[in-house]
CSV table of C-alpha atoms in Angstrom, one decimal:
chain,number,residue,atom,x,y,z
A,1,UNK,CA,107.4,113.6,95.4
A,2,UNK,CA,106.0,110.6,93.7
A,3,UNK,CA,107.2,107.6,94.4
A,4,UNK,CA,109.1,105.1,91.9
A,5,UNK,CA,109.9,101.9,91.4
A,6,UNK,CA,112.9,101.1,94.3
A,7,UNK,CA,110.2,102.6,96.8
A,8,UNK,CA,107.8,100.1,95.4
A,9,UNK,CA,110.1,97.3,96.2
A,10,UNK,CA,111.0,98.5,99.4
A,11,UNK,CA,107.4,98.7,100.0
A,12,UNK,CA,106.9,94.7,99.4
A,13,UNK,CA,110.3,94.0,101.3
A,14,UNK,CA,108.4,95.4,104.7
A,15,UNK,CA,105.2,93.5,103.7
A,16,UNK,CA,107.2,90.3,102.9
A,17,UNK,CA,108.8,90.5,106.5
A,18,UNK,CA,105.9,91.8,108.1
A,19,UNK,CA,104.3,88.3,106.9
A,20,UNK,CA,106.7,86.2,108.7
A,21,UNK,CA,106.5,86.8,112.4
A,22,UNK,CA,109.4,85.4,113.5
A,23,UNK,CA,111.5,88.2,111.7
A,24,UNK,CA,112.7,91.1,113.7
A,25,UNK,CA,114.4,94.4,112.4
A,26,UNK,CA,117.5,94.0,114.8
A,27,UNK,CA,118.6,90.9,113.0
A,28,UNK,CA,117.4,92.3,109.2
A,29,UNK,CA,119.4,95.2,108.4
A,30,UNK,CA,117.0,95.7,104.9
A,31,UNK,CA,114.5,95.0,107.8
A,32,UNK,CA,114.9,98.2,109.6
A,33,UNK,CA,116.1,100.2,106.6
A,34,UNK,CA,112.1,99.8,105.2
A,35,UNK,CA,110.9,99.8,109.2
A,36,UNK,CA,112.2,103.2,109.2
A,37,UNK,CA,110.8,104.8,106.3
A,38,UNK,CA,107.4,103.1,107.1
A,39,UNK,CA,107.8,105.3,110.6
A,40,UNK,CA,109.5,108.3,109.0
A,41,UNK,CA,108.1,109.0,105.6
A,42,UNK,CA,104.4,109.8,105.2
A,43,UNK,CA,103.9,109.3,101.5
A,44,UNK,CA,105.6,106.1,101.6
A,45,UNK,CA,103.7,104.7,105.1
A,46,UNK,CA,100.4,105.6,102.9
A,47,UNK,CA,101.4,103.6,99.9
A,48,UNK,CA,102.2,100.6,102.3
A,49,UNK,CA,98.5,100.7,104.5
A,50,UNK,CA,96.6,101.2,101.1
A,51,UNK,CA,98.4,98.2,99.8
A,52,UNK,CA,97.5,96.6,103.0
A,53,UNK,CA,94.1,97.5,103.0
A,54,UNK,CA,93.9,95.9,99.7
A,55,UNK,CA,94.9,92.6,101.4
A,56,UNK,CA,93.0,93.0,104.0
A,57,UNK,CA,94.9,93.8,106.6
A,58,UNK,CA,96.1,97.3,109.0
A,59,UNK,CA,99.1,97.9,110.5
A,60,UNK,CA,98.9,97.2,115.0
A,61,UNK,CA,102.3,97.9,115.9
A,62,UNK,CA,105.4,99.6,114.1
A,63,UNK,CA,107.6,99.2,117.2
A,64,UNK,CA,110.8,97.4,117.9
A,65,UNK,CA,109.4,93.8,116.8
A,66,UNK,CA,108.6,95.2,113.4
A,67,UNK,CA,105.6,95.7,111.5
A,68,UNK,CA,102.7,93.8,113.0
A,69,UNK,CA,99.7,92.9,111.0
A,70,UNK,CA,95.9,92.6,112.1
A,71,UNK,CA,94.1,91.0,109.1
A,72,UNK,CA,90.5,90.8,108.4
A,73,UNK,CA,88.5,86.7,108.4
A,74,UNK,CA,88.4,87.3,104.7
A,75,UNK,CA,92.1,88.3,104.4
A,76,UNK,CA,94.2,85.7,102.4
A,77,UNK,CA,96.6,86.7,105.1
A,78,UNK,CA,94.3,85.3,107.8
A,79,UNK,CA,95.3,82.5,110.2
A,80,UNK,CA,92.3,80.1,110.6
A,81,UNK,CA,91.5,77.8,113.7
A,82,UNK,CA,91.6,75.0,111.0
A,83,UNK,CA,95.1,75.6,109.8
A,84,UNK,CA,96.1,74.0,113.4
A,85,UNK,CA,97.1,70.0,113.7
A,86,UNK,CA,93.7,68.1,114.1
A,87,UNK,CA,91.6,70.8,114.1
A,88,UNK,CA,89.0,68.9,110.9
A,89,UNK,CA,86.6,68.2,113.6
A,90,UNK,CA,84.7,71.0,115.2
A,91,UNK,CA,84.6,70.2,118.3
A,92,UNK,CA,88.5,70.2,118.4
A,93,UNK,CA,88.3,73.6,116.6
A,94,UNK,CA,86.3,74.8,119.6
A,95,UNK,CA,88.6,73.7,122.0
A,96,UNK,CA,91.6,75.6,120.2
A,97,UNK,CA,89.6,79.0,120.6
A,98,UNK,CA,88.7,78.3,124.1
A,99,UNK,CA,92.7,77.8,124.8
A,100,UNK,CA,93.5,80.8,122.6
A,101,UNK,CA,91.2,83.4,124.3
A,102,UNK,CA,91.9,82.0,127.9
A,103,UNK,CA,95.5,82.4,127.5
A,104,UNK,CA,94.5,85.8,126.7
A,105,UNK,CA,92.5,86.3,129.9
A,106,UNK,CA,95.2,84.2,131.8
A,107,UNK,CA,97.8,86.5,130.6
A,108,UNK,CA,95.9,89.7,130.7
A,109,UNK,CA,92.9,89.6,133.0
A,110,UNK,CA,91.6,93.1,132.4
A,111,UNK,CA,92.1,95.5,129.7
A,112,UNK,CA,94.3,97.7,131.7
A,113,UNK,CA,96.7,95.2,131.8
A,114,UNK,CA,97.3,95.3,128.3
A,115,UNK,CA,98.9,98.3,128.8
A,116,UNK,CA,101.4,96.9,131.1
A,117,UNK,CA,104.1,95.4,128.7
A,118,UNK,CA,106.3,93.4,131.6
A,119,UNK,CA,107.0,89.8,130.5
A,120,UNK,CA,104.4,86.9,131.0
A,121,UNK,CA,105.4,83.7,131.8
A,122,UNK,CA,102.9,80.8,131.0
A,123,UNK,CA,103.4,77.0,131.8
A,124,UNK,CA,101.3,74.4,130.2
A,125,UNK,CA,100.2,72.5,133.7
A,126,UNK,CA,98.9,75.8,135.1
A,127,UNK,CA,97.2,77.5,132.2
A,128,UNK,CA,95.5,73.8,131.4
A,129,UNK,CA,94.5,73.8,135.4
A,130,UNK,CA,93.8,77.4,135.2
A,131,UNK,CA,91.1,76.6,132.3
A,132,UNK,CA,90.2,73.8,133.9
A,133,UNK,CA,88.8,76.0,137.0
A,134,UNK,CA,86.8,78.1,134.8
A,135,UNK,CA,85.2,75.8,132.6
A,136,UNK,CA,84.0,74.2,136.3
A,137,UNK,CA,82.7,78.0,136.7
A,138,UNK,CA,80.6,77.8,133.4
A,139,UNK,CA,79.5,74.7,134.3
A,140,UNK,CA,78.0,76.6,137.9
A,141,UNK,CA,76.9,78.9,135.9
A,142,UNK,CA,75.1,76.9,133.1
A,143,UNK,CA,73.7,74.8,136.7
A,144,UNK,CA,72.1,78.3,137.9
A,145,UNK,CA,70.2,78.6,134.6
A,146,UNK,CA,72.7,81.9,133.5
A,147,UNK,CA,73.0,82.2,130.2
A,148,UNK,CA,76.2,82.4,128.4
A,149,UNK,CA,76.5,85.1,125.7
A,150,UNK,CA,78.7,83.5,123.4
A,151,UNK,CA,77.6,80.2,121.7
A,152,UNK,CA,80.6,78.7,121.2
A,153,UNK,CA,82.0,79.1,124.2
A,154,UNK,CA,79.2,77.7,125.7
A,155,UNK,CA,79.6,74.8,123.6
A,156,UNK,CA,84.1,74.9,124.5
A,157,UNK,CA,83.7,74.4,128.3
A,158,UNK,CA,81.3,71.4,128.1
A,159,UNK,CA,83.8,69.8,125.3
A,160,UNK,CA,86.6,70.7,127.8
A,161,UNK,CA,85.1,69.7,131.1
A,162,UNK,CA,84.7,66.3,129.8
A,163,UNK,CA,88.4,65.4,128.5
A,164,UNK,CA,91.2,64.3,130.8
A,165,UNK,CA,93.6,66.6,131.9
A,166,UNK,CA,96.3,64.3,130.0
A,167,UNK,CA,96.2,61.0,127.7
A,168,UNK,CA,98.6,59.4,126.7
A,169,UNK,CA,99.3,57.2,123.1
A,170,UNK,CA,99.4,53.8,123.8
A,171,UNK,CA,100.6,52.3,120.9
A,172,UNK,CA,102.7,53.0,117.9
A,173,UNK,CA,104.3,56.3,117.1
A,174,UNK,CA,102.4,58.0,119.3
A,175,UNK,CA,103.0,56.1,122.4
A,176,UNK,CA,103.9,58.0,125.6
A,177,UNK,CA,103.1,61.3,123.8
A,178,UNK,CA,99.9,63.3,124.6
A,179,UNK,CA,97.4,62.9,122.6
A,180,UNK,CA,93.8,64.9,121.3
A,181,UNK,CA,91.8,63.6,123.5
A,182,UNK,CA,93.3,65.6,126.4
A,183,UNK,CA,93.0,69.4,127.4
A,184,UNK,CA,97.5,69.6,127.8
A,185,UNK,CA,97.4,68.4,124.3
A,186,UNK,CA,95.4,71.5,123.1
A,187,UNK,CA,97.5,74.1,125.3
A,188,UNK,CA,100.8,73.0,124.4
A,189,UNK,CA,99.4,73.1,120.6
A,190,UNK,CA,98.3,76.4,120.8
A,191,UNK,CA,101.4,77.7,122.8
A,192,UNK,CA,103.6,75.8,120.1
A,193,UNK,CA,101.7,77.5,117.4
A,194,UNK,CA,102.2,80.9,118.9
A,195,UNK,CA,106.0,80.4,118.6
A,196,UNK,CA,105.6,79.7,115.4
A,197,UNK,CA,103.6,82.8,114.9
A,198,UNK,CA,106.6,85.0,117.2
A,199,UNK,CA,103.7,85.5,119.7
A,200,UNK,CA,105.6,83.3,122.8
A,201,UNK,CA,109.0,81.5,122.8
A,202,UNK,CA,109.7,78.6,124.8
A,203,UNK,CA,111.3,79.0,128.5
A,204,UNK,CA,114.8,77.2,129.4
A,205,UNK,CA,113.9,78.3,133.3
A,206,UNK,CA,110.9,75.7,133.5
A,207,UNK,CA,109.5,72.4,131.9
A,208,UNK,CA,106.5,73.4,129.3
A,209,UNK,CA,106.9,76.7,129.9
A,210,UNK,CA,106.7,79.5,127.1
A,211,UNK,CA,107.2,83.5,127.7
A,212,UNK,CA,104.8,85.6,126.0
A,213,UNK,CA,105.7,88.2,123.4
A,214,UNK,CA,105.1,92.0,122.7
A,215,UNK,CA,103.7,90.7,119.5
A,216,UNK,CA,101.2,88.5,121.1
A,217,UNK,CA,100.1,91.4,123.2
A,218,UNK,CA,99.4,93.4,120.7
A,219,UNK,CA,97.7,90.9,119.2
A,220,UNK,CA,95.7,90.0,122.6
A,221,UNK,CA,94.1,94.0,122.4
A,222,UNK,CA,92.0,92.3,119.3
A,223,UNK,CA,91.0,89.5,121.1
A,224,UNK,CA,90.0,91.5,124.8
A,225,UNK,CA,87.6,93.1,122.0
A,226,UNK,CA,85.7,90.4,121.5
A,227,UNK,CA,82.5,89.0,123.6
A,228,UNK,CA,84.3,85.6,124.7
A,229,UNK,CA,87.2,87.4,126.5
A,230,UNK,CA,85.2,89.8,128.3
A,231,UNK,CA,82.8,87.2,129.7
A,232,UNK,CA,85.5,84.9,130.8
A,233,UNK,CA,87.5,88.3,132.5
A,234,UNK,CA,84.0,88.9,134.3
A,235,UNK,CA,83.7,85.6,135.1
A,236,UNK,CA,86.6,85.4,137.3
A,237,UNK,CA,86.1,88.7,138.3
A,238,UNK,CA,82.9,88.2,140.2
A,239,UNK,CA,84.5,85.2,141.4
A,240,UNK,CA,87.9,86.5,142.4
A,241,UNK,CA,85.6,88.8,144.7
A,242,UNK,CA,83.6,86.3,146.3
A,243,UNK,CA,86.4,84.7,147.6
């Protein structure tokens, strides 16, 4: 059966919440209406992943947080680093990665665990500490003459290894607040950017704390394919072994 205009709209109702992360089907009835037929009816889950394709994106997940989306760099759909608060520079651009794929390895420190959906809990002192540590271990490693596979993380830890743990504004609106030029700034930015997203929500049980999503670990098996997150995993591998 072909399909007509009403399953055209219904189509771009699940793409329109699809878009927004912080939508979920259990609060949306329209939301799961379309959910469902996406999971249910094959000629109307084809028109919606060729209309996808088309945007340059492919359905991750259908599950019980909705339709999640991985999009192609060229996507118009596609988040970029730069898009982040005071990211024109590129050295601050560098340090966002960095803090995006080790929360990734912090959270998930082999690919196995990625299959193991229990809830993460991340605070901002101990994933800033915990990047802290392995930036030191690039730096041993850089020392030994070992080369680092990926350039820009290579050029992240030294960026990293050289900025306070915390800074503080001094003067004006921005007194008492933490500013750029410290490593907390950048986690808590990139863990305030993933609520946004509906990848982590904050934690009432600690100060700076956030719990991690399903969404954002579906989203972490695209990053635990790139080069950066296998090297860092390895990384503290070898040296989780040593010692």
């Amino acid at each position: 059966m072909s399909l007509v205009d009403t399953d055209h709209n219904d189509i771009g109702l699940l793409v329109s919440f699809a878009i927004r992360p912080t939508q979920r089907p259990g609060r949306h009835p329209d939301y799961q209406r379309v959910l469902s037929r996406y999971r249910t009816e094959l000629e109307f889950k084809s028109a919606t992943n060729a209309i996808l394709h088309g945007l340059g994106a492919r359905v991750l997940s259908d599950g019980d947080f909705g339709l999640i989306l991985g999009v192609e760099a060229e996507s118009p759909l596609a988040f970029r680093v730069s898009d982040l608060p005071n990211t024109g520079k590129p050295e601050n651009r560098l340090l966002a990665g960095l803090v995006l794929t080790g929360l990734v390895a912090y959270a998930y420190p082999s690919t196995q665990e990625l299959d193991d959906d229990r809830v993460r809990r991340v605070s901002a002192r101990d994933l800033d500490a915990w990047l802290r540590e392995l930036c030191e271990r690039l730096r041993s490693h850089d020392a030994a003459g070992d080369v680092i596979p990926e350039e820009g993380l290579d050029e992240a830890w030294r960026i990293f290894v050289a900025m306070p743990s915390v800074h503080y504004g001094e003067a004006g609106r921005g007194f008492g607040k933490l500013t750029s030029r410290c490593t907390r700034y950048w986690v808590q930015t990139i863990l305030g950017w993933l609520t946004q997203q509906g990848m982590a929500r904050p934690d009432s049980s600690a100060e700076d704390a956030w719990t991690l999503t399903e969404r954002f670990r579906v989203h972490a098996r695209e990053v635990a394919l790139e080069r950066a997150y296998s090297f860092i995993a390895e990384v503290h591998r070898r040296e989780d072994a040593r010692g």
